[in-house]
C-alpha positions as a printed NumPy array, in Angstrom:
array([[ 90.836, 194.878,  65.423],
       [ 91.18 , 196.201,  69.307],
       [ 94.264, 193.298,  69.542],
       [ 96.197, 194.774,  66.978],
       [ 96.329, 198.286,  68.531],
       [ 97.355, 197.109,  71.618],
       [100.268, 194.898,  70.044],
       [101.319, 198.635,  68.425],
       [100.349, 200.16 ,  71.864],
       [103.042, 197.331,  73.202],
       [105.643, 196.897,  70.307],
       [106.03 , 200.353,  69.106],
       [107.916, 201.491,  72.046],
       [109.852, 198.673,  72.733],
       [110.9  , 198.328,  69.113],
       [111.772, 202.047,  69.179],
       [114.137, 202.234,  72.661],
       [115.488, 198.624,  70.872],
       [116.607, 200.381,  67.379],
       [118.134, 203.088,  69.603],
       [120.206, 200.157,  71.512],
       [121.644, 198.564,  69.005],
       [122.683, 201.931,  67.021],
       [125.889, 201.397,  67.483],
       [126.101, 197.701,  65.702],
       [125.496, 199.802,  62.618],
       [127.457, 202.188,  60.482],
       [126.111, 205.511,  60.033],
       [125.856, 207.826,  57.421],
       [125.291, 210.555,  60.294],
       [126.054, 211.035,  63.732],
       [123.057, 213.88 ,  64.045],
       [120.085, 213.194,  67.295],
       [117.847, 213.991,  64.615],
       [118.562, 211.428,  62.018],
       [119.153, 209.088,  64.057],
       [116.015, 209.207,  66.144],
       [114.013, 209.784,  62.606],
       [116.646, 206.329,  61.039],
       [115.313, 204.482,  64.994],
       [111.712, 205.734,  64.35 ],
       [111.248, 204.288,  60.869],
       [112.842, 200.834,  61.752],
       [110.696, 200.493,  64.6  ],
       [107.138, 201.031,  62.54 ],
       [108.623, 198.555,  59.936],
       [109.511, 195.992,  63.467],
       [105.691, 196.812,  64.224],
       [104.558, 195.538,  61.077],
       [106.255, 192.856,  60.706],
       [105.11 , 192.334,  64.482],
       [101.198, 192.26 ,  63.172],
       [102.028, 189.922,  59.842],
       [103.75 , 187.279,  62.719],
       [100.893, 188.046,  64.839],
       [ 97.862, 187.601,  62.344],
       [ 99.672, 184.658,  61.105],
       [ 99.944, 182.575,  64.679],
       [ 96.249, 183.835,  64.768],
       [ 95.621, 182.07 ,  61.849],
       [ 97.787, 178.815,  62.754],
       [ 96.561, 178.818,  66.382],
       [ 92.632, 179.958,  65.375],
       [ 93.046, 182.971,  67.954],
       [ 93.379, 186.657,  68.099],
       [ 94.653, 185.899,  71.128],
       [ 96.954, 182.77 ,  70.699],
       [ 99.745, 184.607,  73.151],
       [ 97.727, 184.059,  76.252],
       [ 98.246, 182.355,  78.427],
       [102.274, 182.112,  77.033],
       [102.841, 178.689,  75.526],
       [106.551, 177.504,  74.956],
       [106.186, 176.015,  71.492],
       [104.265, 178.949,  69.888],
       [106.396, 181.726,  70.721],
       [109.775, 179.294,  69.777],
       [107.368, 178.901,  65.857],
       [106.715, 182.974,  65.919],
       [110.185, 184.301,  67.274],
       [111.38 , 181.399,  64.291],
       [109.014, 183.129,  61.52 ],
       [110.596, 186.723,  63.275],
       [114.327, 185.224,  63.046],
       [113.621, 183.936,  59.108],
       [111.746, 186.943,  58.158],
       [114.017, 189.252,  59.987],
       [117.234, 187.504,  57.996],
       [116.055, 187.661,  54.979],
       [114.555, 191.816,  55.198],
       [118.434, 192.21 ,  56.517],
       [120.159, 190.33 ,  53.412],
       [118.107, 192.699,  51.242],
       [119.095, 195.713,  52.86 ],
       [122.637, 195.189,  53.312],
       [123.796, 192.489,  49.959],
       [121.174, 194.146,  47.482],
       [119.811, 197.544,  48.457],
       [123.513, 198.538,  50.313],
       [121.077, 200.443,  52.981],
       [123.667, 200.165,  55.79 ],
       [126.378, 198.2  ,  56.83 ],
       [128.307, 197.052,  60.122],
       [131.376, 197.815,  62.125],
       [133.817, 195.12 ,  62.13 ],
       [133.117, 194.274,  65.384],
       [129.978, 192.744,  64.233],
       [129.494, 188.78 ,  64.298],
       [128.537, 187.954,  60.73 ],
       [126.249, 185.183,  60.542],
       [126.802, 182.408,  57.453],
       [125.375, 182.164,  54.638],
       [123.434, 185.162,  54.705],
       [126.092, 187.374,  56.17 ],
       [123.515, 189.013,  58.194],
       [124.549, 190.546,  61.472],
       [124.364, 188.872,  64.85 ],
       [122.827, 191.993,  66.178],
       [119.653, 191.974,  64.263],
       [118.998, 187.85 ,  64.214],
       [118.704, 188.41 ,  67.71 ],
       [116.076, 191.083,  67.883],
       [113.565, 188.664,  67.455],
       [114.792, 186.691,  69.949],
       [114.804, 189.016,  72.631],
       [111.747, 191.578,  71.78 ],
       [108.858, 189.365,  70.386],
       [108.819, 186.87 ,  73.428],
       [108.377, 189.754,  75.976],
       [105.795, 191.644,  73.674],
       [103.82 , 188.816,  73.638],
       [104.114, 188.611,  76.911],
       [103.335, 191.636,  78.147],
       [ 99.873, 191.596,  75.724],
       [ 99.361, 187.905,  77.773],
       [100.29 , 190.302,  81.187],
       [ 97.8  , 192.944,  79.739],
       [ 94.665, 190.534,  78.363],
       [ 94.559, 189.414,  82.045],
       [ 94.714, 192.514,  83.703],
       [ 91.838, 193.264,  81.944],
       [ 90.179, 190.244,  82.63 ],
       [ 90.849, 190.567,  86.236],
       [ 89.325, 194.688,  85.817],
       [ 86.047, 193.48 ,  84.542],
       [ 85.693, 190.529,  87.   ],
       [ 85.982, 192.534,  89.699],
       [ 83.225, 195.527,  88.242],
       [ 81.087, 193.343,  87.539]])
């Protein structure tokens, strides 16, 4: 449970910042700052739910809740691949089935799903950084407890 809470503490601000940064890659109904912040906050919460699911799946697959430490390329790559797949499916449903948002004409769209490049790039950037920060937090905690004990 402690790892999940730390994951939320690390992931939520990163996803919120990332959602704000990628907002120009979507056509919005409102340019109101309050609406943009609320939408990005909601999206960040959804991103963290996905993050927790990916972490839990990896914890089961790698038989450790701290599977991210030490960092291992193949483990991180597997989680990123899962994040790309989940994100692409959610993006496709949101666009093509629910009509929740659209893209501006300049955003590249990836075939065959027709999802935007920005959405697919998110897990490639955010997931490794999140889990690396989790590793650093874990290592800092280990060093602190070994110094005090």
